[in-house]
mmCIF file of C-alpha atoms in Angstrom:
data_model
loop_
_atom_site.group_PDB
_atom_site.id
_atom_site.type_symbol
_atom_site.label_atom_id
_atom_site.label_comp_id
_atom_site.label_asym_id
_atom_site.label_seq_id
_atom_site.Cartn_x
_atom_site.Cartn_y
_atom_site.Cartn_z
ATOM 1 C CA UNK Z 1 110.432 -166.805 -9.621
ATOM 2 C CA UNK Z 2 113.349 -169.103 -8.134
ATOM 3 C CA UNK Z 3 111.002 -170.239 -5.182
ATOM 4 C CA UNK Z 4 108.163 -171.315 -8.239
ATOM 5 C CA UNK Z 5 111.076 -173.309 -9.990
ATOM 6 C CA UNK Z 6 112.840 -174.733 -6.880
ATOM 7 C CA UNK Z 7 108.700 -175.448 -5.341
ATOM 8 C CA UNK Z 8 108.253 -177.419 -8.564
ATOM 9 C CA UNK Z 9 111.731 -179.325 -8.902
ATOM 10 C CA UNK Z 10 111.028 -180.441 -5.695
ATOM 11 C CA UNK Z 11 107.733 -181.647 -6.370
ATOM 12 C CA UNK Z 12 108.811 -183.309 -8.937
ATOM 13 C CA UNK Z 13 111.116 -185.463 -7.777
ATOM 14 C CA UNK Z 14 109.068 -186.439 -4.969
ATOM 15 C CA UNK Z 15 106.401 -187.207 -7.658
ATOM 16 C CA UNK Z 16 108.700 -189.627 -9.803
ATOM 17 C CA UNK Z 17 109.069 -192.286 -7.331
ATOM 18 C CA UNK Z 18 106.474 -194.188 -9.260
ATOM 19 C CA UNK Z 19 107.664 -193.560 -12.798
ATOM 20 C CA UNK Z 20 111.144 -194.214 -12.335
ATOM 21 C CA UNK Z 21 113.012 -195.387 -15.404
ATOM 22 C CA UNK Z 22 110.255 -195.690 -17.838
ATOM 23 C CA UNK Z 23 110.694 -198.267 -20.824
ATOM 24 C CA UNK Z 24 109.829 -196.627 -23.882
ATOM 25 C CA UNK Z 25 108.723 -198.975 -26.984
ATOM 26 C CA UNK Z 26 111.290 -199.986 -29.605
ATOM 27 C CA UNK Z 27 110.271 -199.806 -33.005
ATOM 28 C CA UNK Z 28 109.777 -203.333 -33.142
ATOM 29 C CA UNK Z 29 107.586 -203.404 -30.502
ATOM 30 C CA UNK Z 30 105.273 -200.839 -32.531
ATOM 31 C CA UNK Z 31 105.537 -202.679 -35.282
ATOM 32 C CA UNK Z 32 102.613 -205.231 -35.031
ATOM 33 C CA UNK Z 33 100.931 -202.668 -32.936
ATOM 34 C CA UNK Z 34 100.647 -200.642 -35.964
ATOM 35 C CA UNK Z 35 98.603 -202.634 -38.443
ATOM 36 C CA UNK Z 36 94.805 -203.111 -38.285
ATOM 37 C CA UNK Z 37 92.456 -205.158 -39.974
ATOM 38 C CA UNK Z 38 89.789 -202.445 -39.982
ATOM 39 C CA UNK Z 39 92.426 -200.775 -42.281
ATOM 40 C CA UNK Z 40 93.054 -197.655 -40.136
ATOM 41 C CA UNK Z 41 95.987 -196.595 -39.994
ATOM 42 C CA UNK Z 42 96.237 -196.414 -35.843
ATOM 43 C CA UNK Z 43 94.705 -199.195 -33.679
ATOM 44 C CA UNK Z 44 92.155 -198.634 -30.978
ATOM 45 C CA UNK Z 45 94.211 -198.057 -27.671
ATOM 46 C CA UNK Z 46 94.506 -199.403 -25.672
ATOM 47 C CA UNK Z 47 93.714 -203.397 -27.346
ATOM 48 C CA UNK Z 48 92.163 -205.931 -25.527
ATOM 49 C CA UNK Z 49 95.810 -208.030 -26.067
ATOM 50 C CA UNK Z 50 97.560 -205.249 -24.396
ATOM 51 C CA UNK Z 51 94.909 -205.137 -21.041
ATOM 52 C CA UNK Z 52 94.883 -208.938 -20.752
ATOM 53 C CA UNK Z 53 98.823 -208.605 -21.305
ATOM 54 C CA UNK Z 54 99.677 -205.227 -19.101
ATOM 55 C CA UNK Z 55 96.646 -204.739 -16.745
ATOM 56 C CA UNK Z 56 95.148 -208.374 -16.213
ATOM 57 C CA UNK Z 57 94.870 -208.024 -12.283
ATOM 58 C CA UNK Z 58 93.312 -205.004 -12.199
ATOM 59 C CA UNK Z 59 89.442 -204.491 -12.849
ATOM 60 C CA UNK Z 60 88.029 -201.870 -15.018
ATOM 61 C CA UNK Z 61 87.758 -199.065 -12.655
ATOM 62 C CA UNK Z 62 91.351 -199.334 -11.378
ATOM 63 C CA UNK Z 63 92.633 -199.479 -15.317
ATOM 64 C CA UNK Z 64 90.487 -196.435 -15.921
ATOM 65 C CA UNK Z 65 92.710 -194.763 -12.918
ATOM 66 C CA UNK Z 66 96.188 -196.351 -14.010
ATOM 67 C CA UNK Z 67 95.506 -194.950 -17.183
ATOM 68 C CA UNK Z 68 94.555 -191.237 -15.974
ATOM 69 C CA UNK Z 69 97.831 -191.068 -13.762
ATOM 70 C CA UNK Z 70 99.975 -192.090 -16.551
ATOM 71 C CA UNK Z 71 98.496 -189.661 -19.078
ATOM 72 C CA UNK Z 72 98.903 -186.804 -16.498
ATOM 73 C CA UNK Z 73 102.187 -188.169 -16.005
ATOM 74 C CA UNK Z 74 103.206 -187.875 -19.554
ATOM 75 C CA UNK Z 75 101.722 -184.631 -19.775
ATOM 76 C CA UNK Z 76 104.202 -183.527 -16.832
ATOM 77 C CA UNK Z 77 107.014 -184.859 -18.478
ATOM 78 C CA UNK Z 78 106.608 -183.145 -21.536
ATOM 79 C CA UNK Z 79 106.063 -180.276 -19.748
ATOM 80 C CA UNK Z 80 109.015 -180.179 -17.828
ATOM 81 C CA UNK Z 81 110.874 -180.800 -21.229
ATOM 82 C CA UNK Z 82 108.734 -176.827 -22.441
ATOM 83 C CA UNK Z 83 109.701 -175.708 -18.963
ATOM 84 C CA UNK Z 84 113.863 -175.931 -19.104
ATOM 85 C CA UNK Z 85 113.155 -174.568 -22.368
ATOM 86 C CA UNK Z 86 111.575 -171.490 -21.606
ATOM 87 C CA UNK Z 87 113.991 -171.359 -18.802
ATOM 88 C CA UNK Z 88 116.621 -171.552 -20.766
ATOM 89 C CA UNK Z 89 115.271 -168.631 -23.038
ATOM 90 C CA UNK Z 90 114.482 -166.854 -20.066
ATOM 91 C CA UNK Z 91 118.199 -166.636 -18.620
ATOM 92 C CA UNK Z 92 119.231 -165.466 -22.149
ATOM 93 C CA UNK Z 93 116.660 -162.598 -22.256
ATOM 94 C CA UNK Z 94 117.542 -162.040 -19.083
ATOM 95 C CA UNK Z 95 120.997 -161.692 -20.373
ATOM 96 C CA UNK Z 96 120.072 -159.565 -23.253
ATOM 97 C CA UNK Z 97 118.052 -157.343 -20.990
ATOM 98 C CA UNK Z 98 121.321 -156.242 -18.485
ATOM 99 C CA UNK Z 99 123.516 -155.996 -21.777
ATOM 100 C CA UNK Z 100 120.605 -153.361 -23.066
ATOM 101 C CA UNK Z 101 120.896 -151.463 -19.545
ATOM 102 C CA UNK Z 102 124.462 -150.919 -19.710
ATOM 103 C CA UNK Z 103 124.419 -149.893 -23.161
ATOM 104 C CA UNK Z 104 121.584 -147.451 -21.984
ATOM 105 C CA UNK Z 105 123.491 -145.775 -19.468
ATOM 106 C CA UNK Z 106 126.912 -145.901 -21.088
ATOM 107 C CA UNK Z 107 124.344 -143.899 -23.754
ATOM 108 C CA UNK Z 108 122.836 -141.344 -21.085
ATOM 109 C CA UNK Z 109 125.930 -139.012 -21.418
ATOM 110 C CA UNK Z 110 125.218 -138.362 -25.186
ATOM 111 C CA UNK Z 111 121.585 -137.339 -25.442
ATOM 112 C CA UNK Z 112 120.371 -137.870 -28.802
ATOM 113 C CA UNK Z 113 118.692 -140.732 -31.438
ATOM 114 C CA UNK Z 114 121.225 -143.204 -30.055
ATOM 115 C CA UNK Z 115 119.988 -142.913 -26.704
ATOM 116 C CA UNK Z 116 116.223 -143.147 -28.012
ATOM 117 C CA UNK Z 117 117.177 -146.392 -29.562
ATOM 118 C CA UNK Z 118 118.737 -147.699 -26.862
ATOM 119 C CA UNK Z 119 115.592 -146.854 -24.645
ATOM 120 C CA UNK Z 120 113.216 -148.425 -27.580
ATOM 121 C CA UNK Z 121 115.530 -151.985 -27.550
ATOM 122 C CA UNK Z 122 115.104 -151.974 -23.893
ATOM 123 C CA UNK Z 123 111.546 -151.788 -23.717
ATOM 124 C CA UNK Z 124 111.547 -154.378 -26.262
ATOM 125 C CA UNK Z 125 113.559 -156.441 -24.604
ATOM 126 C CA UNK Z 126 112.326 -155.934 -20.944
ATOM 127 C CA UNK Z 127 108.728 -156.883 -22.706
ATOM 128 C CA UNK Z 128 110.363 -160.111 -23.911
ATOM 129 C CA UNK Z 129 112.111 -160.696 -20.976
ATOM 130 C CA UNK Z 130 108.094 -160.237 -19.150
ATOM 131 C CA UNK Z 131 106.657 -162.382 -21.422
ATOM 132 C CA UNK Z 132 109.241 -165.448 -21.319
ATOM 133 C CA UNK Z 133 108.586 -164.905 -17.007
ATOM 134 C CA UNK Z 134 104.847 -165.216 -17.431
ATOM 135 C CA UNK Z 135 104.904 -168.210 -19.421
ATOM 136 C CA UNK Z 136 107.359 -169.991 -16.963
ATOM 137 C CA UNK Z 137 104.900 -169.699 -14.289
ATOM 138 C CA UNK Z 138 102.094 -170.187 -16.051
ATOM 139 C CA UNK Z 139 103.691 -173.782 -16.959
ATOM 140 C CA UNK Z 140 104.901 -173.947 -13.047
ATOM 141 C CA UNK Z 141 101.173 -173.132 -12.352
ATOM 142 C CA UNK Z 142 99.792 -175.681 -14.805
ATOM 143 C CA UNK Z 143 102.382 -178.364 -13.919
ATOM 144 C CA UNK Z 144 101.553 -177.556 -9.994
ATOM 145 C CA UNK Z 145 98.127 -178.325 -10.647
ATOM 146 C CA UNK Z 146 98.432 -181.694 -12.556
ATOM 147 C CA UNK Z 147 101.148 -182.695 -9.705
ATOM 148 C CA UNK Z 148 98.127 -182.198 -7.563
ATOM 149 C CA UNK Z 149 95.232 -184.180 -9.762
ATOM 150 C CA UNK Z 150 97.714 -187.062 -10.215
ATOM 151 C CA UNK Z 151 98.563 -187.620 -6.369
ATOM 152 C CA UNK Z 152 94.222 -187.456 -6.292
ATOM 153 C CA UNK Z 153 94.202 -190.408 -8.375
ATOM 154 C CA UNK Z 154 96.696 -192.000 -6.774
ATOM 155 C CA UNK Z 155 94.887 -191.958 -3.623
ATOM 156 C CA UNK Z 156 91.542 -192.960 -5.442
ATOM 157 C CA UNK Z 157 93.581 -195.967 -6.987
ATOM 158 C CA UNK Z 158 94.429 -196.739 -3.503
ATOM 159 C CA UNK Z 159 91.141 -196.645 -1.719
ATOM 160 C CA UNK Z 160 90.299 -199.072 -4.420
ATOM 161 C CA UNK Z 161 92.815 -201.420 -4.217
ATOM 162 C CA UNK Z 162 92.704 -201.200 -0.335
ATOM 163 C CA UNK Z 163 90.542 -204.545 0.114
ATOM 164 C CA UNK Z 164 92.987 -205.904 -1.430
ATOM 165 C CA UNK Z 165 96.314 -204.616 0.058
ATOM 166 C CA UNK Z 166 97.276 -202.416 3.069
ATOM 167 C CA UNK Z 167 98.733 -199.850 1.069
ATOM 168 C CA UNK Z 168 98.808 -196.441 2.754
ATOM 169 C CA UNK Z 169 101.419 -194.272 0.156
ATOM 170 C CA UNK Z 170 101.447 -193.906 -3.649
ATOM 171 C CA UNK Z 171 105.135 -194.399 -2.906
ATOM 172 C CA UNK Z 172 104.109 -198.235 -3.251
ATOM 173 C CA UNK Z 173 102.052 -198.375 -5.805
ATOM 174 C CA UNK Z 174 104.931 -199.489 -7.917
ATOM 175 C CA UNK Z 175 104.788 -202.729 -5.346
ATOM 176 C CA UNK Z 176 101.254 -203.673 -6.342
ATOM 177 C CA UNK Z 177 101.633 -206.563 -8.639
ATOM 178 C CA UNK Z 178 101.238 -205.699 -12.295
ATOM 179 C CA UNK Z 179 100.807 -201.641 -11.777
ATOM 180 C CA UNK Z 180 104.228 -200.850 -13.260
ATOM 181 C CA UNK Z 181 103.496 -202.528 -16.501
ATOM 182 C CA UNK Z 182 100.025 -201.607 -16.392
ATOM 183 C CA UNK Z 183 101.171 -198.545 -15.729
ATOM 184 C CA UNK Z 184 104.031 -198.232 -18.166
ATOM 185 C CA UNK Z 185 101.871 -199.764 -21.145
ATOM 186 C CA UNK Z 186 99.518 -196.383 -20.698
ATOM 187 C CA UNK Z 187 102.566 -193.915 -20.014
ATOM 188 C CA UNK Z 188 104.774 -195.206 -23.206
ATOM 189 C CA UNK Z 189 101.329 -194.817 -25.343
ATOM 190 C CA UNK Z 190 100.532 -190.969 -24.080
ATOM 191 C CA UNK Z 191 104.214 -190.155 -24.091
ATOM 192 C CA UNK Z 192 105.018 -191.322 -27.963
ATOM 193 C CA UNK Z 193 101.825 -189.863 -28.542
ATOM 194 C CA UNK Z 194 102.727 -186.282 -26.921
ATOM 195 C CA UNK Z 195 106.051 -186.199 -29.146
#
């Protein structure tokens, strides 16, 4: 369980060289963003104002790849947000669990109902204490696997942009002219729209 969590903090800082200190819209920024004259209540995203705006140097296929690393990328981030949480919960059941022991055996010398209900809040517990450690690396699992399809695009983007650059690392993809506010104008979208 501690090699899954250290195995995916370390991923994930490798990962966030490219997403470093993301810029997430004010209020007035959403603010024009928010009206439509097709009387919807949400625009079309992304707009044709915000490609010529965030994206212009890119061509379609290469927006189309921006935009699927920065909604994995969101999706990662909110998941890491779930994953300290069920961490957290975790290292209080696991908590609970070791209280419910030594109550238990404290209990052992005086057979009787006391001792049954300590047994039964073990078992509960213990089951809890399962459940919260199957969740945690089913999100390490999940995570893991997104880490994985978002360094694939990454190297897709750069095979594509390689006639035009000599990039061999995603590492420099925030170098590329225009790919961090390409890229950021995609990521603040999925991210406000995860929360």
């Amino acid at each position: 369980m501690k090699l899954s969590i250290a195995v995916l903090s370390s991923i994930l800082a490798v990962c966030s060289v490219t997403t470093a200190g993301p810029v997430y819209p004010s209020s007035a920024t959403n603010a024009g963003a928010s009206t439509s004259a097709g009387g919807d209540d949400y625009p079309e995203f992304p707009t044709e104002d915000g490609l010529m705006k965030y994206c212009s140097p890119f061509g379609t296929t290469q927006v189309s790849l921006i935009e699927e690393i920065a909604k994995i990328r969101a999706r990662i981030e909110k998941m890491v947000d779930r994953f300290e949480g069920i961490r957290h919960n975790t290292s209080i059941q696991r908590k609970v669990v070791l209280e419910t022991v030594q109550k238990f055996e404290s209990l052992k010398q005086t057979p009787g109902q006391l001792l049954d209900n300590a047994e039964a809040e073990y078992n509960l517990h213990q089951k809890k204490l399962e459940k919260l450690e199957e969740d945690l690396e089913d999100r390490v699992r999940i995570a893991s696997s997104r880490i994985h399809q978002e360094k694939e695009l990454k190297k897709t983007l750069i095979h594509n942009l390689a006639t035009r650059t000599l990039m061999r690392s995603d590492s420099l993809l925030g170098t590329v002219p225009g790919y961090t506010q390409c890229f950021h104008y995609f990521f603040n979208h999925f991210i406000e729209e995860l929360s």
